[in-house]
Tab-separated table of N, CA and C in Angstrom:
chain	number	residue	atom	x	y	z
A	3	UNK	N	38.926	-90.250	120.321
A	3	UNK	CA	40.037	-89.842	119.509
A	3	UNK	C	40.584	-91.022	118.721
A	4	UNK	N	40.869	-92.135	119.369
A	4	UNK	CA	41.370	-93.309	118.681
A	4	UNK	C	40.204	-94.158	118.211
A	5	UNK	N	40.249	-94.550	116.955
A	5	UNK	CA	39.176	-95.369	116.411
A	5	UNK	C	39.552	-96.831	116.588
A	6	UNK	N	38.689	-97.588	117.207
A	6	UNK	CA	38.951	-98.998	117.426
A	6	UNK	C	37.978	-99.815	116.591
A	7	UNK	N	38.458	-100.305	115.457
A	7	UNK	CA	37.619	-101.051	114.532
A	7	UNK	C	37.519	-102.510	114.944
A	8	UNK	N	38.592	-103.088	115.363
A	8	UNK	CA	38.611	-104.490	115.768
A	8	UNK	C	39.946	-104.843	116.384
A	9	UNK	N	40.062	-106.042	116.893
A	9	UNK	CA	41.293	-106.417	117.591
A	9	UNK	C	42.414	-106.858	116.650
A	10	UNK	N	42.785	-105.989	115.698
A	10	UNK	CA	43.879	-106.326	114.804
A	10	UNK	C	44.985	-105.304	114.954
A	11	UNK	N	46.217	-105.716	114.856
A	11	UNK	CA	47.411	-104.885	114.898
A	11	UNK	C	47.276	-103.497	115.464
A	12	UNK	N	46.955	-102.547	114.589
A	12	UNK	CA	46.867	-101.145	114.958
A	12	UNK	C	45.879	-100.912	116.090
A	13	UNK	N	44.676	-101.449	115.925
A	13	UNK	CA	43.632	-101.232	116.921
A	13	UNK	C	43.990	-101.910	118.243
A	14	UNK	N	44.647	-103.053	118.164
A	14	UNK	CA	45.044	-103.761	119.373
A	14	UNK	C	46.036	-102.913	120.166
A	15	UNK	N	46.995	-102.297	119.478
A	15	UNK	CA	47.955	-101.427	120.156
A	15	UNK	C	47.260	-100.186	120.694
A	16	UNK	N	46.269	-99.682	119.943
A	16	UNK	CA	45.541	-98.502	120.403
A	16	UNK	C	44.800	-98.800	121.694
A	17	UNK	N	44.336	-100.049	121.836
A	17	UNK	CA	43.630	-100.428	123.057
A	17	UNK	C	44.552	-100.423	124.273
A	18	UNK	N	45.873	-100.492	124.046
A	18	UNK	CA	46.798	-100.469	125.178
A	18	UNK	C	47.027	-99.052	125.691
A	19	UNK	N	46.550	-98.076	124.920
A	19	UNK	CA	46.706	-96.687	125.356
A	19	UNK	C	45.668	-96.386	126.428
A	20	UNK	N	46.115	-95.834	127.512
A	20	UNK	CA	45.195	-95.500	128.595
A	20	UNK	C	45.379	-94.035	128.958
A	21	UNK	N	44.327	-93.423	129.443
A	21	UNK	CA	44.399	-92.019	129.827
A	21	UNK	C	44.656	-91.952	131.323
A	22	UNK	N	45.669	-91.197	131.705
A	22	UNK	CA	46.018	-91.087	133.112
A	22	UNK	C	46.576	-89.695	133.359
A	23	UNK	N	45.930	-88.956	134.229
A	23	UNK	CA	46.354	-87.609	134.593
A	23	UNK	C	46.629	-86.727	133.377
A	24	UNK	N	45.668	-86.710	132.454
A	24	UNK	CA	45.738	-85.881	131.245
A	24	UNK	C	46.918	-86.228	130.341
A	25	UNK	N	47.505	-87.382	130.507
A	25	UNK	CA	48.602	-87.808	129.640
A	25	UNK	C	48.235	-89.144	129.026
A	26	UNK	N	48.651	-89.358	127.804
A	26	UNK	CA	48.451	-90.667	127.185
A	26	UNK	C	49.664	-91.504	127.490
A	27	UNK	N	49.433	-92.714	127.897
A	27	UNK	CA	50.519	-93.622	128.224
A	27	UNK	C	50.395	-94.828	127.293
A	28	UNK	N	51.504	-95.408	126.934
A	28	UNK	CA	51.477	-96.643	126.172
A	28	UNK	C	51.809	-97.755	127.151
A	29	UNK	N	50.821	-98.586	127.454
A	29	UNK	CA	51.008	-99.657	128.427
A	29	UNK	C	51.699	-100.819	127.736
A	30	UNK	N	52.883	-101.111	128.147
A	30	UNK	CA	53.660	-102.192	127.549
A	30	UNK	C	54.321	-102.953	128.688
A	31	UNK	N	53.740	-104.078	129.098
A	31	UNK	CA	54.309	-104.828	130.219
A	31	UNK	C	55.780	-105.143	129.972
A	32	UNK	N	56.640	-105.060	130.978
A	32	UNK	CA	56.333	-104.795	132.376
A	32	UNK	C	56.330	-103.316	132.734
A	33	UNK	N	56.671	-102.439	131.801
A	33	UNK	CA	56.759	-101.013	132.130
A	33	UNK	C	55.691	-100.230	131.389
A	34	UNK	N	55.321	-99.083	131.945
A	34	UNK	CA	54.415	-98.169	131.255
A	34	UNK	C	55.238	-96.933	130.916
A	35	UNK	N	55.347	-96.646	129.632
A	35	UNK	CA	56.164	-95.524	129.190
A	35	UNK	C	55.290	-94.321	128.868
A	36	UNK	N	55.619	-93.206	129.464
A	36	UNK	CA	54.882	-91.979	129.170
A	36	UNK	C	55.378	-91.437	127.838
A	37	UNK	N	54.479	-91.219	126.919
A	37	UNK	CA	54.888	-90.687	125.612
A	37	UNK	C	55.029	-89.170	125.741
A	38	UNK	N	53.984	-88.475	125.906
A	38	UNK	CA	53.826	-87.047	126.169
A	38	UNK	C	52.337	-86.839	126.039
A	39	UNK	N	51.877	-85.645	126.229
A	39	UNK	CA	50.476	-85.400	125.939
A	39	UNK	C	50.369	-85.481	124.423
A	40	UNK	N	49.773	-86.538	123.942
A	40	UNK	CA	49.799	-86.845	122.511
A	40	UNK	C	49.178	-85.732	121.679
A	41	UNK	N	48.090	-85.169	122.149
A	41	UNK	CA	47.467	-84.098	121.372
A	41	UNK	C	48.425	-82.929	121.198
A	42	UNK	N	49.153	-82.575	122.258
A	42	UNK	CA	50.102	-81.463	122.172
A	42	UNK	C	51.234	-81.801	121.209
A	43	UNK	N	51.728	-83.034	121.291
A	43	UNK	CA	52.800	-83.435	120.387
A	43	UNK	C	52.313	-83.413	118.945
A	44	UNK	N	51.103	-83.921	118.730
A	44	UNK	CA	50.552	-83.934	117.376
A	44	UNK	C	50.419	-82.515	116.836
A	45	UNK	N	49.920	-81.601	117.666
A	45	UNK	CA	49.795	-80.207	117.239
A	45	UNK	C	51.161	-79.635	116.883
A	46	UNK	N	52.150	-79.949	117.702
A	46	UNK	CA	53.494	-79.438	117.452
A	46	UNK	C	54.053	-79.988	116.144
A	47	UNK	N	53.861	-81.285	115.918
A	47	UNK	CA	54.362	-81.894	114.686
A	47	UNK	C	53.636	-81.318	113.476
A	48	UNK	N	52.318	-81.111	113.602
A	48	UNK	CA	51.571	-80.532	112.485
A	48	UNK	C	52.053	-79.116	112.185
A	49	UNK	N	52.388	-78.355	113.231
A	49	UNK	CA	52.936	-77.015	113.021
A	49	UNK	C	54.281	-77.107	112.309
A	50	UNK	N	55.138	-78.049	112.753
A	50	UNK	CA	56.436	-78.247	112.102
A	50	UNK	C	56.253	-78.638	110.638
A	51	UNK	N	55.243	-79.499	110.361
A	51	UNK	CA	54.984	-79.920	108.988
A	51	UNK	C	54.538	-78.735	108.147
A	52	UNK	N	53.683	-77.886	108.703
A	52	UNK	CA	53.221	-76.714	107.955
A	52	UNK	C	54.405	-75.805	107.608
A	53	UNK	N	55.319	-75.619	108.569
A	53	UNK	CA	56.508	-74.790	108.318
A	53	UNK	C	57.408	-75.441	107.270
A	54	UNK	N	57.612	-76.754	107.411
A	54	UNK	CA	58.475	-77.468	106.464
A	54	UNK	C	57.882	-77.438	105.060
A	55	UNK	N	56.567	-77.618	104.983
A	55	UNK	CA	55.897	-77.602	103.682
A	55	UNK	C	56.025	-76.220	103.052
A	56	UNK	N	55.879	-75.175	103.881
A	56	UNK	CA	56.034	-73.814	103.387
A	56	UNK	C	57.440	-73.546	102.875
A	57	UNK	N	58.419	-74.269	103.434
A	57	UNK	CA	59.809	-74.114	103.009
A	57	UNK	C	60.150	-75.027	101.835
A	58	UNK	N	59.154	-75.764	101.327
A	58	UNK	CA	59.359	-76.614	100.162
A	58	UNK	C	59.842	-78.023	100.470
A	59	UNK	N	59.740	-78.452	101.721
A	59	UNK	CA	60.153	-79.803	102.104
A	59	UNK	C	59.081	-80.801	101.689
A	60	UNK	N	59.517	-81.924	101.111
A	60	UNK	CA	58.546	-82.953	100.720
A	60	UNK	C	58.058	-83.689	101.956
A	61	UNK	N	56.888	-84.310	101.844
A	61	UNK	CA	56.329	-85.060	102.968
A	61	UNK	C	57.251	-86.218	103.346
A	62	UNK	N	57.823	-86.881	102.355
A	62	UNK	CA	58.721	-88.005	102.612
A	62	UNK	C	59.947	-87.540	103.401
A	63	UNK	N	60.549	-86.413	103.001
A	63	UNK	CA	61.713	-85.891	103.722
A	63	UNK	C	61.337	-85.457	105.130
A	64	UNK	N	60.149	-84.876	105.279
A	64	UNK	CA	59.700	-84.454	106.610
A	64	UNK	C	59.604	-85.649	107.543
A	65	UNK	N	58.938	-86.743	107.093
A	65	UNK	CA	58.780	-87.914	107.957
A	65	UNK	C	60.115	-88.582	108.236
A	66	UNK	N	61.029	-88.538	107.264
A	66	UNK	CA	62.369	-89.096	107.479
A	66	UNK	C	63.061	-88.328	108.610
A	67	UNK	N	62.996	-87.002	108.572
A	67	UNK	CA	63.584	-86.170	109.628
A	67	UNK	C	62.878	-86.388	110.958
A	68	UNK	N	61.544	-86.512	110.921
A	68	UNK	CA	60.757	-86.733	112.140
A	68	UNK	C	61.187	-88.029	112.820
A	69	UNK	N	61.305	-89.099	112.041
A	69	UNK	CA	61.699	-90.397	112.614
A	69	UNK	C	63.139	-90.360	113.113
A	70	UNK	N	64.013	-89.629	112.423
A	70	UNK	CA	65.404	-89.506	112.872
A	70	UNK	C	65.480	-88.763	114.206
A	71	UNK	N	64.586	-87.794	114.382
A	71	UNK	CA	64.556	-87.016	115.623
A	71	UNK	C	64.230	-87.904	116.822
A	72	UNK	N	63.442	-88.949	116.582
A	72	UNK	CA	63.034	-89.855	117.659
A	72	UNK	C	63.726	-91.207	117.524
A	73	UNK	N	64.965	-91.188	117.051
A	73	UNK	CA	65.708	-92.417	116.784
A	73	UNK	C	65.826	-93.314	118.009
A	74	UNK	N	65.945	-92.732	119.197
A	74	UNK	CA	66.083	-93.524	120.415
A	74	UNK	C	64.776	-94.108	120.919
A	75	UNK	N	63.661	-93.662	120.370
A	75	UNK	CA	62.352	-94.135	120.833
A	75	UNK	C	62.078	-95.525	120.283
A	76	UNK	N	61.258	-96.253	121.014
A	76	UNK	CA	60.823	-97.551	120.499
A	76	UNK	C	59.995	-97.311	119.245
A	77	UNK	N	60.133	-98.187	118.284
A	77	UNK	CA	59.436	-98.023	117.007
A	77	UNK	C	57.934	-97.874	117.203
A	78	UNK	N	57.343	-98.681	118.105
A	78	UNK	CA	55.896	-98.599	118.273
A	78	UNK	C	55.465	-97.316	118.970
A	79	UNK	N	56.352	-96.682	119.751
A	79	UNK	CA	56.020	-95.379	120.330
A	79	UNK	C	55.826	-94.354	119.221
A	80	UNK	N	56.807	-94.301	118.302
A	80	UNK	CA	56.741	-93.343	117.203
A	80	UNK	C	55.534	-93.644	116.320
A	81	UNK	N	55.294	-94.931	116.033
A	81	UNK	CA	54.145	-95.292	115.205
A	81	UNK	C	52.834	-94.893	115.868
A	82	UNK	N	52.767	-95.003	117.200
A	82	UNK	CA	51.565	-94.613	117.929
A	82	UNK	C	51.297	-93.122	117.751
A	83	UNK	N	52.333	-92.315	117.909
A	83	UNK	CA	52.178	-90.868	117.750
A	83	UNK	C	51.784	-90.535	116.313
A	84	UNK	N	52.410	-91.195	115.346
A	84	UNK	CA	52.070	-90.949	113.940
A	84	UNK	C	50.612	-91.309	113.672
A	85	UNK	N	50.117	-92.411	114.261
A	85	UNK	CA	48.707	-92.791	114.084
A	85	UNK	C	47.785	-91.716	114.645
A	86	UNK	N	48.145	-91.160	115.799
A	86	UNK	CA	47.314	-90.103	116.385
A	86	UNK	C	47.297	-88.890	115.468
A	87	UNK	N	48.448	-88.545	114.915
A	87	UNK	CA	48.516	-87.408	113.996
A	87	UNK	C	47.653	-87.679	112.763
A	88	UNK	N	47.748	-88.896	112.221
A	88	UNK	CA	46.924	-89.250	111.062
A	88	UNK	C	45.441	-89.155	111.397
A	89	UNK	N	45.062	-89.568	112.613
A	89	UNK	CA	43.665	-89.455	113.036
A	89	UNK	C	43.241	-87.994	113.123
A	90	UNK	N	44.139	-87.121	113.623
A	90	UNK	CA	43.811	-85.696	113.706
A	90	UNK	C	43.612	-85.121	112.310
A	91	UNK	N	44.445	-85.528	111.354
A	91	UNK	CA	44.296	-85.054	109.979
A	91	UNK	C	42.980	-85.550	109.402
A	92	UNK	N	42.657	-86.824	109.647
A	92	UNK	CA	41.410	-87.404	109.152
A	92	UNK	C	40.202	-86.669	109.714
A	93	UNK	N	40.284	-86.259	110.986
A	93	UNK	CA	39.170	-85.545	111.610
A	93	UNK	C	38.918	-84.196	110.962
A	94	UNK	N	39.919	-83.636	110.249
A	94	UNK	CA	39.738	-82.342	109.601
A	94	UNK	C	39.154	-82.468	108.202
A	95	UNK	N	38.873	-83.696	107.755
A	95	UNK	CA	38.300	-83.890	106.424
A	95	UNK	C	36.814	-84.172	106.536
A	96	UNK	N	36.100	-83.853	105.494
A	96	UNK	CA	34.675	-84.155	105.456
A	96	UNK	C	34.468	-85.636	105.200
A	97	UNK	N	33.218	-86.079	105.288
A	97	UNK	CA	32.917	-87.502	105.100
A	97	UNK	C	33.253	-87.979	103.691
A	98	UNK	N	33.263	-87.064	102.709
A	98	UNK	CA	33.610	-87.456	101.341
A	98	UNK	C	35.105	-87.321	101.072
A	99	UNK	N	35.880	-86.984	102.109
A	99	UNK	CA	37.327	-86.893	101.963
A	99	UNK	C	37.832	-85.520	101.576
A	100	UNK	N	36.934	-84.567	101.303
A	100	UNK	CA	37.367	-83.223	100.956
A	100	UNK	C	37.748	-82.462	102.210
A	101	UNK	N	38.773	-81.647	102.084
A	101	UNK	CA	39.212	-80.843	103.216
A	101	UNK	C	38.202	-79.725	103.454
A	102	UNK	N	38.003	-79.389	104.721
A	102	UNK	CA	37.186	-78.229	105.029
A	102	UNK	C	37.927	-76.996	104.517
A	103	UNK	N	37.214	-75.956	104.098
A	103	UNK	CA	37.865	-74.774	103.529
A	103	UNK	C	38.904	-74.148	104.452
A	104	UNK	N	38.654	-74.181	105.765
A	104	UNK	CA	39.586	-73.537	106.691
A	104	UNK	C	40.798	-74.405	107.013
A	105	UNK	N	40.843	-75.614	106.473
A	105	UNK	CA	41.914	-76.552	106.780
A	105	UNK	C	42.960	-76.542	105.679
A	106	UNK	N	44.230	-76.514	106.066
A	106	UNK	CA	45.308	-76.564	105.091
A	106	UNK	C	45.436	-77.980	104.551
A	107	UNK	N	45.954	-78.094	103.358
A	107	UNK	CA	46.187	-79.414	102.775
A	107	UNK	C	47.445	-80.009	103.386
A	108	UNK	N	47.356	-81.264	103.805
A	108	UNK	CA	48.506	-81.908	104.454
A	108	UNK	C	49.224	-82.868	103.531
A	109	UNK	N	48.758	-83.033	102.315
A	109	UNK	CA	49.416	-84.002	101.426
A	109	UNK	C	50.290	-83.306	100.410
């Protein structure tokens, strides 16, 4: 699910994610914080985005509201979830970047 290209910023943080009892955890010494089941959260956020887009909400306004909803979360927790969502969106595109016919446009 997570693409690890090399030990730089994003990928380095992705390497700290470990799978434990069907939950993704972000390992951050000295504590390990449970995010949620990331796939479920990503699906939920994508559903919220589809509803917001249908209501005429811009992508920028949607992400602003999304980040405000998680205001108490550590910044890297939210960024981790957003990266997973971006990876899920990327997985729905073909190798040439075109969306599969059954996939809604997310941009």
